[in-house]
Structures are given as structure tokens and as C-alpha cells.
Short mmCIF file of C-alpha atoms and ligand atoms in Angstrom, two decimals:
data_model
loop_
_atom_site.label_atom_id
_atom_site.label_comp_id
_atom_site.label_asym_id
_atom_site.label_seq_id
_atom_site.Cartn_x
_atom_site.Cartn_y
_atom_site.Cartn_z
CA UNK A 1 8.52 -20.78 -12.40
CA UNK A 2 11.14 -18.92 -10.45
CA UNK A 3 9.80 -15.75 -8.89
CA UNK A 4 11.55 -12.76 -7.34
CA UNK A 5 9.69 -10.57 -4.87
CA UNK A 6 11.14 -7.13 -4.15
CA UNK A 7 10.73 -5.66 -0.67
CA UNK A 8 11.17 -6.52 2.99
CA UNK A 9 7.92 -5.85 4.82
CA UNK A 10 4.84 -7.70 5.97
CA UNK A 11 3.43 -7.13 2.50
CA UNK A 12 6.30 -9.03 0.89
CA UNK A 13 6.15 -11.87 3.43
CA UNK A 14 2.46 -12.19 2.53
CA UNK A 15 3.28 -12.20 -1.19
CA UNK A 16 5.89 -14.92 -0.60
CA UNK A 17 3.49 -16.95 1.58
CA UNK A 18 0.74 -16.80 -1.05
CA UNK A 19 3.10 -17.40 -3.98
CA UNK A 20 4.60 -20.43 -2.24
CA UNK A 21 1.15 -22.07 -2.26
CA UNK A 22 1.02 -22.05 -6.06
CA UNK A 23 1.83 -25.26 -7.95
CA UNK A 24 3.16 -22.98 -10.70
CA UNK A 25 5.94 -21.73 -8.45
CA UNK A 26 9.14 -23.77 -8.05
CA UNK A 27 11.41 -21.31 -6.32
CA UNK A 28 11.10 -17.90 -4.69
CA UNK A 29 13.74 -15.27 -4.09
CA UNK A 30 13.06 -12.17 -2.01
CA UNK A 31 15.28 -9.07 -2.09
CA UNK A 32 16.08 -8.09 0.56
CA UNK A 33 13.37 -9.99 2.51
CA UNK A 34 13.10 -10.57 6.27
CA UNK A 35 13.04 -13.41 8.81
CA UNK A 36 9.59 -14.48 7.59
CA UNK A 37 10.51 -14.73 3.92
CA UNK A 38 13.72 -16.57 4.91
CA UNK A 39 11.54 -19.50 6.04
CA UNK A 40 9.89 -20.00 2.64
CA UNK A 41 12.23 -18.37 0.14
CA UNK A 42 15.84 -17.41 -0.46
CA UNK A 43 16.64 -13.91 0.74
CA UNK A 44 19.16 -11.93 -1.29
CA UNK A 45 20.67 -8.82 0.22
CA UNK A 46 19.99 -6.41 -2.63
CA UNK A 47 18.27 -3.04 -2.40
CA UNK A 48 14.95 -2.74 -4.26
CA UNK A 49 16.29 0.20 -6.27
CA UNK A 50 19.61 -1.41 -7.22
CA UNK A 51 18.47 -2.37 -10.74
CA UNK A 52 21.92 -3.51 -11.86
CA UNK A 53 22.25 -6.08 -9.08
CA UNK A 54 18.65 -7.16 -9.63
CA UNK A 55 19.50 -7.82 -13.27
CA UNK A 56 22.48 -9.98 -12.30
CA UNK A 57 20.32 -11.95 -9.89
CA UNK A 58 17.54 -12.46 -12.46
CA UNK A 59 19.96 -13.73 -15.11
CA UNK A 60 21.94 -15.91 -12.71
CA UNK A 61 18.85 -17.74 -11.43
CA UNK A 62 16.77 -17.60 -14.62
CA UNK A 63 14.00 -15.76 -12.82
CA UNK A 64 10.73 -15.71 -14.81
CA UNK A 65 8.75 -13.13 -12.89
CA UNK A 66 9.44 -10.12 -10.67
CA UNK A 67 6.76 -8.94 -8.25
CA UNK A 68 7.44 -5.41 -7.04
CA UNK A 69 6.26 -4.68 -3.48
CA UNK A 70 7.06 -1.02 -2.71
CA UNK A 71 6.59 2.12 -4.80
CA UNK A 72 10.18 3.38 -5.05
CA UNK A 73 11.43 0.97 -7.74
CA UNK A 74 8.21 1.47 -9.72
CA UNK A 75 8.46 5.27 -9.64
CA UNK A 76 12.13 4.91 -10.62
CA UNK A 77 11.08 2.81 -13.63
CA UNK A 78 12.03 -0.78 -12.86
CA UNK A 79 9.42 -2.13 -15.28
CA UNK A 80 10.80 0.04 -18.10
CA UNK A 81 14.33 -1.03 -17.16
CA UNK A 82 13.32 -4.66 -17.80
CA UNK A 83 11.49 -3.87 -21.05
CA UNK A 84 14.40 -1.83 -22.40
CA UNK A 85 16.95 -4.60 -21.78
CA UNK A 86 17.35 -7.34 -24.41
CA UNK A 87 18.25 -9.92 -21.77
CA UNK A 88 15.38 -9.01 -19.43
CA UNK A 89 12.45 -8.11 -21.64
CA UNK A 90 10.98 -11.65 -21.53
CA UNK A 91 10.71 -11.47 -17.71
CA UNK A 92 7.21 -10.69 -16.41
CA UNK A 93 7.18 -7.67 -14.11
CA UNK A 94 4.18 -7.10 -11.86
CA UNK A 95 3.92 -3.36 -11.34
CA UNK A 96 3.16 -0.39 -13.61
CA UNK A 97 5.66 1.31 -15.89
CA UNK A 98 7.24 4.60 -14.82
CA UNK A 99 4.74 6.86 -16.61
CA UNK A 100 1.83 5.20 -14.80
CA UNK A 101 3.65 5.03 -11.46
CA UNK A 102 3.46 8.83 -11.45
CA UNK A 103 -0.06 8.32 -10.10
CA UNK A 104 1.72 7.74 -6.80
CA UNK A 105 4.95 9.60 -7.57
CA UNK A 106 3.23 12.94 -8.07
CA UNK A 107 0.09 14.13 -6.29
CA UNK A 108 -0.41 16.80 -8.96
CA UNK A 109 -0.22 14.20 -11.74
CA UNK A 110 -2.81 12.10 -9.89
CA UNK A 111 -5.14 15.09 -9.42
CA UNK A 112 -4.88 16.01 -13.10
CA UNK A 113 -5.65 12.40 -14.04
CA UNK A 114 -8.69 12.34 -11.71
CA UNK A 115 -10.10 15.58 -13.10
CA UNK A 116 -9.36 14.64 -16.72
CA UNK A 117 -11.40 11.45 -16.32
CA UNK A 118 -14.18 12.94 -14.19
CA UNK A 119 -13.42 10.76 -11.19
CA UNK A 120 -14.80 12.16 -7.90
CA UNK A 121 -12.09 13.72 -5.72
CA UNK A 122 -11.43 16.85 -3.63
CA UNK A 123 -11.05 20.24 -5.35
CA UNK A 124 -7.41 21.38 -5.44
CA UNK A 125 -4.78 23.76 -6.78
CA UNK A 126 -1.04 23.28 -6.90
CA UNK A 127 1.76 25.74 -6.17
CA UNK A 128 5.53 26.06 -6.34
CA UNK A 129 8.09 28.44 -4.86
CA UNK A 130 7.26 31.07 -7.51
CA UNK A 131 3.64 31.46 -6.45
CA UNK A 132 3.56 31.07 -2.68
CA UNK A 133 1.42 34.23 -2.43
CA UNK A 134 -1.20 32.64 -4.71
CA UNK A 135 -1.14 29.65 -2.38
CA UNK A 136 -1.95 31.93 0.58
CA UNK A 137 -4.84 33.42 -1.41
CA UNK A 138 -6.16 29.97 -2.29
CA UNK A 139 -6.01 28.94 1.37
CA UNK A 140 -8.14 31.99 2.22
CA UNK A 141 -10.89 30.73 -0.11
CA UNK A 142 -11.06 27.38 1.78
CA UNK A 143 -12.64 26.43 5.08
CA UNK A 144 -10.49 24.75 7.76
CA UNK A 145 -9.03 22.19 8.14
CA UNK A 146 -6.47 22.82 5.39
CA UNK A 147 -4.90 19.89 3.53
CA UNK A 148 -1.35 20.40 2.22
CA UNK A 149 0.35 17.65 0.24
CA UNK A 150 3.96 17.48 -0.90
CA UNK A 151 3.76 16.58 -4.59
CA UNK A 152 6.46 13.87 -4.55
CA UNK A 153 7.21 10.75 -2.51
CA UNK A 154 7.88 11.63 1.11
CA UNK A 155 7.79 8.19 2.76
CA UNK A 156 4.16 8.65 3.78
CA UNK A 157 4.89 11.85 5.70
CA UNK A 158 4.11 14.48 3.08
CA UNK A 159 0.49 15.27 4.00
CA UNK A 160 -0.30 17.94 6.58
CA UNK A 161 -3.78 18.71 7.88
CA UNK A 162 -3.98 22.00 9.78
CA UNK A 163 -6.79 23.80 11.53
CA UNK A 164 -5.29 27.27 11.67
CA UNK A 165 -4.87 29.35 8.51
CA UNK A 166 -1.69 31.05 9.70
CA UNK A 167 -0.16 27.72 10.52
CA UNK A 168 -1.23 26.43 7.09
CA UNK A 169 0.45 29.42 5.41
CA UNK A 170 3.63 28.93 7.45
CA UNK A 171 3.74 25.23 6.55
CA UNK A 172 3.13 25.99 2.88
CA UNK A 173 6.11 28.34 2.93
CA UNK A 174 8.21 25.81 4.82
CA UNK A 175 7.40 23.13 2.25
CA UNK A 176 7.93 25.29 -0.85
CA UNK A 177 10.69 27.66 0.21
CA UNK A 178 12.56 25.76 2.95
CA UNK A 179 12.16 22.33 1.30
CA UNK A 180 10.58 20.77 4.40
CA UNK A 181 10.26 17.47 2.52
CA UNK A 182 13.24 18.04 0.25
CA UNK A 183 12.57 17.87 -3.49
CA UNK A 184 9.23 16.16 -2.76
CA UNK A 185 7.75 19.47 -1.61
CA UNK A 186 9.07 21.63 -4.47
CA UNK A 187 5.42 21.54 -5.48
CA UNK A 188 2.49 21.42 -3.07
CA UNK A 189 -1.10 20.42 -3.74
CA UNK A 190 -3.64 22.21 -1.55
CA UNK A 191 -6.93 20.33 -1.31
CA UNK A 192 -10.44 20.81 -0.11
CA UNK A 193 -10.87 18.82 3.13
CA UNK A 194 -13.21 15.86 2.78
CA UNK A 195 -15.05 14.77 5.88
CA UNK A 196 -15.93 11.09 6.04
CA UNK A 197 -14.71 7.59 6.76
CA UNK A 198 -11.81 6.10 4.81
CA UNK A 199 -11.44 2.75 3.13
CA UNK A 200 -9.21 1.28 0.46
CA UNK A 201 -10.10 -0.52 -2.73
CA UNK A 202 -7.57 -2.79 -4.48
CA UNK A 203 -7.73 -3.47 -8.16
CA UNK A 204 -5.68 -5.78 -10.36
CA UNK A 205 -5.24 -4.73 -13.96
CA UNK A 206 -3.41 -5.91 -17.06
CA UNK A 207 -3.93 -2.48 -18.62
CA UNK A 208 -7.21 -3.44 -20.32
CA UNK A 209 -9.11 -5.72 -17.97
CA UNK A 210 -9.50 -5.42 -14.25
CA UNK A 211 -10.53 -7.45 -11.21
CA UNK A 212 -11.54 -5.93 -7.91
CA UNK A 213 -10.07 -7.45 -4.74
CA UNK A 214 -11.67 -7.17 -1.29
CA UNK A 215 -11.83 -3.77 0.39
CA UNK A 216 -9.81 -3.07 3.53
CA UNK A 217 -9.47 -0.37 6.13
CA UNK A 218 -6.19 0.41 7.80
CA UNK A 219 -5.43 2.21 11.05
CA UNK A 220 -2.70 4.76 10.42
CA UNK A 221 -2.29 6.54 13.74
CA UNK A 222 -0.04 5.20 16.48
CA UNK A 223 -2.54 5.83 19.28
CA UNK A 224 -5.84 4.27 20.24
CA UNK A 225 -8.93 6.08 19.04
CA UNK A 226 -6.94 7.22 15.97
CA UNK A 227 -4.75 9.66 17.87
CA UNK A 228 -1.09 10.61 17.74
CA UNK A 229 1.41 10.44 14.92
CA UNK A 230 0.89 8.79 11.56
CA UNK A 231 2.55 5.42 11.00
CA UNK A 232 2.84 3.08 8.04
CA UNK A 233 -0.26 1.33 9.41
CA UNK A 234 -1.04 -0.33 12.76
CA UNK A 235 -3.64 -2.85 11.67
CA UNK A 236 -6.31 -3.60 9.09
CA UNK A 237 -9.70 -5.17 8.60
CA UNK A 238 -11.21 -6.78 5.47
CA UNK A 239 -13.93 -6.56 4.27
CA UNK A 240 -14.98 -3.08 5.35
CA UNK A 241 -18.40 -3.60 6.96
CA UNK A 242 -19.86 -0.26 5.82
CA UNK A 243 -19.04 -0.95 2.17
CA UNK A 244 -22.44 -2.28 1.11
CA UNK A 245 -23.06 -3.78 -2.34
CA UNK A 246 -24.65 -0.52 -3.42
CA UNK A 247 -21.62 1.47 -2.29
CA UNK A 248 -19.21 -1.00 -3.91
CA UNK A 249 -21.16 -0.65 -7.12
CA UNK A 250 -20.66 3.12 -6.99
CA UNK A 251 -16.93 2.59 -6.46
CA UNK A 252 -16.75 0.33 -9.50
CA UNK A 253 -18.82 2.55 -11.81
CA UNK A 254 -17.60 6.00 -10.74
CA UNK A 255 -13.99 5.21 -9.85
CA UNK A 256 -12.59 1.84 -10.96
CA UNK A 257 -13.93 1.82 -14.54
CA UNK A 258 -12.89 5.39 -15.40
CA UNK A 259 -9.49 4.75 -13.79
CA UNK A 260 -8.78 1.70 -15.96
CA UNK A 261 -10.11 3.29 -19.17
CA UNK A 262 -8.26 6.50 -18.25
CA UNK A 263 -4.95 4.61 -18.01
CA UNK A 264 -5.48 3.21 -21.50
CA UNK A 265 -6.61 6.56 -22.97
CA UNK A 266 -3.59 8.34 -21.51
CA UNK A 267 -1.17 5.61 -22.68
CA UNK A 268 -0.11 4.76 -19.15
CA UNK A 269 1.05 1.10 -19.29
CA UNK A 270 -0.15 -0.69 -16.19
CA UNK A 271 0.22 -4.33 -15.18
CA UNK A 272 -0.21 -4.62 -11.47
CA UNK A 273 -2.10 -3.52 -8.40
CA UNK A 274 -3.93 -0.20 -8.15
CA UNK A 275 -4.55 0.80 -4.53
CA UNK A 276 -7.27 3.43 -4.42
CA UNK A 277 -7.51 5.35 -1.16
CA UNK A 278 -11.14 6.40 -0.78
CA UNK A 279 -13.25 8.42 1.56
CA UNK A 280 -17.00 7.97 1.96
CA UNK A 281 -18.55 11.42 2.09
CA UNK A 282 -22.25 10.99 2.85
CA UNK A 283 -23.05 8.07 0.55
CA UNK A 284 -20.52 8.98 -2.13
CA UNK A 285 -17.01 7.58 -2.64
CA UNK A 286 -14.25 10.06 -3.47
CA UNK A 287 -10.61 9.38 -4.26
CA UNK A 288 -8.02 10.60 -1.75
CA UNK A 289 -5.02 9.07 -3.46
CA UNK A 290 -3.70 6.43 -5.78
CA UNK A 291 -0.90 4.08 -4.84
CA UNK A 292 0.65 1.89 -7.52
CA UNK A 293 1.23 -1.12 -5.28
CA UNK A 294 -0.53 -3.02 -2.52
CA UNK A 295 -0.91 -1.49 0.92
CA UNK A 296 0.90 -2.64 4.02
CA UNK A 297 -0.73 -3.91 6.30
CA UNK A 298 -3.76 -4.17 3.96
CA UNK A 299 -2.02 -6.95 2.00
CA UNK A 300 -1.93 -9.01 5.19
CA UNK A 301 -5.76 -9.11 5.22
CA UNK A 302 -6.55 -8.96 1.50
CA UNK A 303 -4.29 -11.74 0.15
CA UNK A 304 -5.19 -14.33 2.81
CA UNK A 305 -8.83 -13.92 1.68
CA UNK A 306 -7.92 -14.58 -1.95
CA UNK A 307 -8.57 -18.22 -2.79
CA UNK A 308 -7.39 -18.01 -6.41
CA UNK A 309 -3.80 -18.94 -7.25
CA UNK A 310 -1.87 -15.66 -7.14
CA UNK A 311 0.77 -16.82 -9.62
CA UNK A 312 -1.95 -17.74 -12.11
CA UNK A 313 -3.34 -14.22 -11.69
CA UNK A 314 0.11 -12.68 -12.20
CA UNK A 315 0.62 -14.77 -15.36
CA UNK A 316 -2.74 -13.60 -16.67
CA UNK A 317 -1.80 -9.99 -15.94
CA UNK A 318 1.46 -10.40 -17.79
CA UNK A 319 -0.31 -11.98 -20.81
CA UNK A 320 -3.12 -9.39 -20.75
CA UNK A 321 -5.65 -12.16 -20.17
CA UNK A 322 -6.93 -11.15 -16.77
CA UNK A 323 -10.50 -11.59 -18.01
CA UNK A 324 -9.92 -15.36 -18.28
CA UNK A 325 -9.49 -15.60 -14.50
CA UNK A 326 -12.20 -16.00 -11.88
CA UNK A 327 -11.30 -14.38 -8.61
CA UNK A 328 -12.54 -16.39 -5.64
CA UNK A 329 -12.70 -14.73 -2.23
CA UNK A 330 -13.00 -16.30 1.21
CA UNK A 331 -16.26 -15.07 2.74
CA UNK A 332 -14.72 -14.85 6.19
CA UNK A 333 -13.40 -11.61 7.63
CA UNK A 334 -9.67 -11.12 8.15
CA UNK A 335 -7.95 -8.74 10.52
CA UNK A 336 -4.35 -7.96 11.28
CA UNK A 337 -2.67 -6.22 14.20
CA UNK A 338 0.81 -4.77 13.78
CA UNK A 339 3.33 -5.23 16.58
CA UNK A 340 5.70 -2.27 16.64
CA UNK A 341 8.91 -1.28 18.41
CA UNK A 342 8.46 0.97 21.46
CA UNK A 343 8.98 4.59 20.36
CA UNK A 344 7.90 4.03 16.74
CA UNK A 345 7.08 6.07 14.62
CA UNK A 346 9.78 8.17 16.28
CA UNK A 347 13.16 6.81 17.43
CA UNK A 348 13.22 3.17 18.56
CA UNK A 349 15.74 0.46 19.36
CA UNK A 350 16.39 -2.59 17.20
CA UNK A 351 17.81 -6.06 17.81
CA UNK A 352 15.25 -7.18 20.42
CA UNK A 353 14.62 -10.91 20.46
CA UNK A 354 11.08 -11.93 19.50
CA UNK A 355 9.81 -14.93 21.45
CA UNK A 356 6.66 -17.05 21.49
CA UNK A 357 6.20 -17.42 17.73
CA UNK A 358 6.04 -21.23 18.06
CA UNK A 359 2.94 -20.84 20.25
CA UNK A 360 0.88 -18.93 17.69
CA UNK A 361 -2.23 -20.96 16.87
CA UNK A 362 -4.88 -20.27 14.26
CA UNK A 363 -3.30 -16.93 13.28
CA UNK A 364 -0.53 -16.14 10.81
CA UNK A 365 2.47 -14.10 11.90
CA UNK A 366 3.64 -12.11 8.89
CA UNK A 367 7.11 -10.77 9.62
CA UNK A 368 7.96 -7.16 8.75
CA UNK A 369 10.85 -5.40 10.52
CA UNK A 370 12.31 -8.68 11.79
CA UNK A 371 15.51 -10.47 10.89
CA UNK A 372 17.55 -13.52 11.85
CA UNK A 373 20.62 -12.95 14.00
CA UNK A 374 22.59 -15.78 15.64
CA UNK A 375 19.67 -18.16 14.97
CA UNK A 376 17.29 -15.84 16.80
CA UNK A 377 14.52 -13.73 15.34
CA UNK A 378 15.13 -10.12 16.34
CA UNK A 379 13.51 -6.77 15.57
CA UNK A 380 15.03 -4.72 12.76
CA UNK A 381 12.41 -2.05 12.12
CA UNK A 382 9.56 0.00 13.53
CA UNK A 383 6.77 -2.23 12.32
CA UNK A 384 7.87 -5.69 13.40
CA UNK A 385 5.15 -8.24 12.74
CA UNK A 386 1.51 -8.40 11.59
CA UNK A 387 -0.72 -10.98 13.28
CA UNK A 388 -3.50 -11.98 10.89
CA UNK A 389 -6.58 -14.02 11.77
CA UNK A 390 -9.83 -15.12 10.15
CA UNK A 391 -13.28 -15.09 11.73
CA UNK A 392 -16.92 -15.27 10.78
CA UNK A 393 -17.02 -11.64 11.86
CA UNK A 394 -14.18 -9.16 12.14
CA UNK A 395 -14.75 -9.12 15.91
CA UNK A 396 -14.10 -12.86 16.08
CA UNK A 397 -11.00 -12.50 13.93
CA UNK A 398 -9.60 -9.63 15.96
CA UNK A 399 -10.11 -11.57 19.20
CA UNK A 400 -7.95 -14.39 17.81
CA UNK A 401 -5.19 -11.98 16.83
CA UNK A 402 -5.13 -10.49 20.34
CA UNK A 403 -5.15 -13.95 21.96
CA UNK A 404 -2.06 -14.86 19.97
CA UNK A 405 -0.37 -11.53 20.62
CA UNK A 406 -0.58 -12.37 24.33
CA UNK A 407 1.85 -15.23 23.61
CA UNK A 408 4.39 -13.01 21.84
CA UNK A 409 7.04 -10.86 23.39
CA UNK A 410 9.89 -8.51 22.64
CA UNK A 411 11.32 -5.71 24.75
CA UNK A 412 9.14 -2.56 24.46
CA UNK A 413 6.62 -4.27 22.15
CA UNK A 414 3.69 -1.97 21.37
CA UNK A 415 0.44 -2.39 19.44
CA UNK A 416 -3.01 -0.88 19.18
CA UNK A 417 -5.61 -2.66 21.24
CA UNK A 418 -8.56 -1.13 19.38
CA UNK A 419 -8.26 -2.23 15.75
CA UNK A 420 -11.77 -2.12 14.26
CA UNK A 421 -13.05 0.14 17.07
CA UNK A 422 -14.84 2.52 14.70
CA UNK A 423 -16.72 -0.03 12.62
P1 AMP B 1 -2.55 10.62 1.30
O1 AMP B 1 -1.09 10.43 1.46
O2 AMP B 1 -2.96 11.47 0.12
O3 AMP B 1 -3.32 9.34 1.43
O4 AMP B 1 -3.04 11.40 2.61
C1 AMP B 1 -2.77 10.88 3.89
C2 AMP B 1 -4.00 10.96 4.75
O5 AMP B 1 -4.43 12.32 4.87
C3 AMP B 1 -5.21 10.24 4.18
O6 AMP B 1 -5.22 8.89 4.49
C4 AMP B 1 -6.34 10.98 4.82
O7 AMP B 1 -6.53 10.53 6.16
C5 AMP B 1 -5.83 12.38 4.89
N1 AMP B 1 -6.31 13.17 3.75
C6 AMP B 1 -5.69 13.33 2.57
N2 AMP B 1 -6.39 14.12 1.74
C7 AMP B 1 -7.50 14.50 2.41
C8 AMP B 1 -8.62 15.32 2.10
N3 AMP B 1 -8.72 15.97 0.93
N4 AMP B 1 -9.56 15.47 3.04
C9 AMP B 1 -9.45 14.85 4.24
N5 AMP B 1 -8.42 14.07 4.59
C10 AMP B 1 -7.45 13.89 3.69
N1 LIG B 2 -1.14 1.26 4.72
C1 LIG B 2 -1.01 2.32 3.81
C2 LIG B 2 -0.05 2.12 2.72
O1 LIG B 2 0.44 1.05 2.47
O2 LIG B 2 0.23 3.10 2.02
#
């Protein structure tokens, strides 16, 4: 099979790495890809939302399957674009159709789905520019901290958590009236604050059947001890040690099953990954958000633990035969630490040479914001590289990642030295 992976991060390098191990896969293209994918696949400089150019590429190279990494093309309907095109409809697309991708594309849509199917989540109400005053009144009924969410996609920046009610009101106005997050904040969901520890659950579905992948926990803040600005993710651990069998059973019964049956009931066509952001409140799991794709850097710890052939799984998803597959998971723990450009998540410089990669031993360097320039590997983004390791315990795995990071260098390289600190 010839497979196209869309995206350019550590997630997509991991997809390419895992896909390349499959005997079913003859050739891999990645659009646009990075320096890591360039070593195992052919990079093509096409944007993930440029459907017309993607079509040309797919036809030219007789691509059989498209694996969609990020949410943007899914929310913009890439799967429907393939199904609606006579020349493309035979191509397997891994990722939900547009209607289902709204679970990530609109927070209000996701909340309505959760309530309609009795899935545990925070209480909420949503508001637009015509009822800002009602929003203020709703805030007054809540206890601090106040959780404000831009309804639409805001590149991971659309959630504000505020302690002061006046500040919350001012931010609500700024989102609704002054378009703080552009069109994404034309509607705002205000939620009850849930106090607990977060984890993520990853589910594969063909729309009818599902398989649960290992749990993971990511570290979103830039600073040690979970302080400072939010990032795309600074590291991850899998499995999550506090997710006992009993707790995982609750997740499956109360959240995964009603999610999959809810998709079918609501006619939301879904063939792909469901990433369920959860919070453990007391002993109960509650849903914080749905994403319609894998997480990054969670992919860098979840997929390495998957022993089953990923392409076989994708084929089964496409043929709606996911139940025929046995998912085998490596018992060992996996951790990843993200190396980032100095200054990230605010302004940072690019084009810094990355050295020492040839010395990495017993860890995998998944490239993210890194590219090849004049035969050198240089930084091209905020999150540069994820260093993944296995261990019998997550502590052992994390130690290996840090030992290898000591051998790597680029100007102003930064990373968190405390991944897993709270476990
Ligand atoms: P989201 O984009 O919905 O995942 O929200 C981003 C982050 O905000 C989450 O990972 C949580 O840390 C936090 N968050 C979102 N909703 C809530 C909530 N209702 N209670 C507490 N924290 C929340
Ligand atoms: N690491 C969080 C995400 O991928 O959304």
C-alpha cells in the first residue's frame, strides 16, 4: 500500500515510524513532514488544508490511504472531500467526517453531545454577543475559578481559567464583543470548574466498534511544577499510573461506550482516533474535551507501546472490521520529553542547528519543528523534538530520555526537567 500522512509534527513522525514497520506498507508520503519523516518517507511540500493539491498528489502516486494528523483538515471536511469525489472515494481516510469533527471544532457541539448521551462532564451554558449580560449573570452563580472557552478552534489557546469574577466578566466581553480569538470566540462556553488530575484516553473506532489504546498524561505548561504559559505539550507519560483497572473500567462504561453509541445514534460518521481529555474528580472520570485526532506529544508514547501492526488496524477501521483485530500493548512504560526553542511558547528564533542525534542510544528522537537545511538538521518550530524512551517503570524511562537529552544540543534549547513529577 501507498500511504499519505498529513501533518508535520512529532505525532506525524511517530505515525510514519510506526507505519514504516508494517509489511503492508510499500511507500509513505508525508505532507508537509519534517526532517524526521524525510528519513523514512517522501516529504511533499503541501499544506494539510490544500485539498486540491492533496488530490493531485493522491492520484499521481496512486495513494491507497490517507492518515490525517491534525484537526484542521478534519474540521474543514477532508474526509467528505474524498467521499464526494469520484476519483478519490476508494481511498481510505483515517479521520472522522466533518459532522463528527465538530466534536473538536465546536465546544458547544461537544457539550450538547455529552449531555444528550448522559456522559459525565462539567455543567455549562453558552453565550454569544447578544447575551453577554446573561453570561455575567451565569458567572455570578458559579464559584471561582471561572472557565471560559472559545467555541471554535483557537490553536489550543481558547480556554481561560480566571480566579476573579470581574476579570472573568471582562474576558467574556473581550471574547464575545472584541473577538479576542477571532471568529472562534463568537460563542463562548462557560463551564463549572472541575478540580482533579487530568489524563487522556485514546480510542480507535470504525463508527461501530472500538478499541481502547493506552492512557497517557501530557504536561502542557512551559514551566516546571506545571507553571507558566500553556504550550502544545512539553512531555508525556504512558500508562498513567493512577488509572487503575477499576478506574479504566469506569472510563469504558461511562464514557467510551456512550460516546461510540452516541456517534452512531447521531449519524456522525467516524473512522479514526477519538482523544478524550478526562479529569479524575474524586474517583470519577469526567470529560473535559474531545479531540478528533491523536494528541501530540501523547502519540509519541502511545504508538511506541502498540505492538499491533498500525496499517492493519487502519485497514480494519476503513472496512468497519475493527472487531476482528486484537490490540497488543507493550507492558513497559513509555515517556517522552519535548525539546523546545528558547522563548517558546512566545517568540523564538528558528534555524538553529541540532547536533548529537547520532549519539542517541536506547531512545527514539521523534522530530517535530525540525527541518533539513544544507544537509544539516535545524530547528523550524517551537516544539523541536520529542525524546521517547521505554522502561519497566516510568521513572526508568524518563531517566533514559534525560540521559540522551544530555547528548543533544541546539542554541537556546529548553525542556522541562520534571516530566512525571506529579505521579
Ligand atoms: P480544553 O481545551 O477544553 O482541553 O481545555 C484546556 C485545559 O483547561 C484543560 O486541559 C484543563 O487543564 C483546563 N480545563 C478545561 N475545562 C476545565 C474545567 N471545566 N475545569 C477545570 N479545568 C478545565
Ligand atoms: N497534547 C495535547 C493535544 O494534542 O491537544
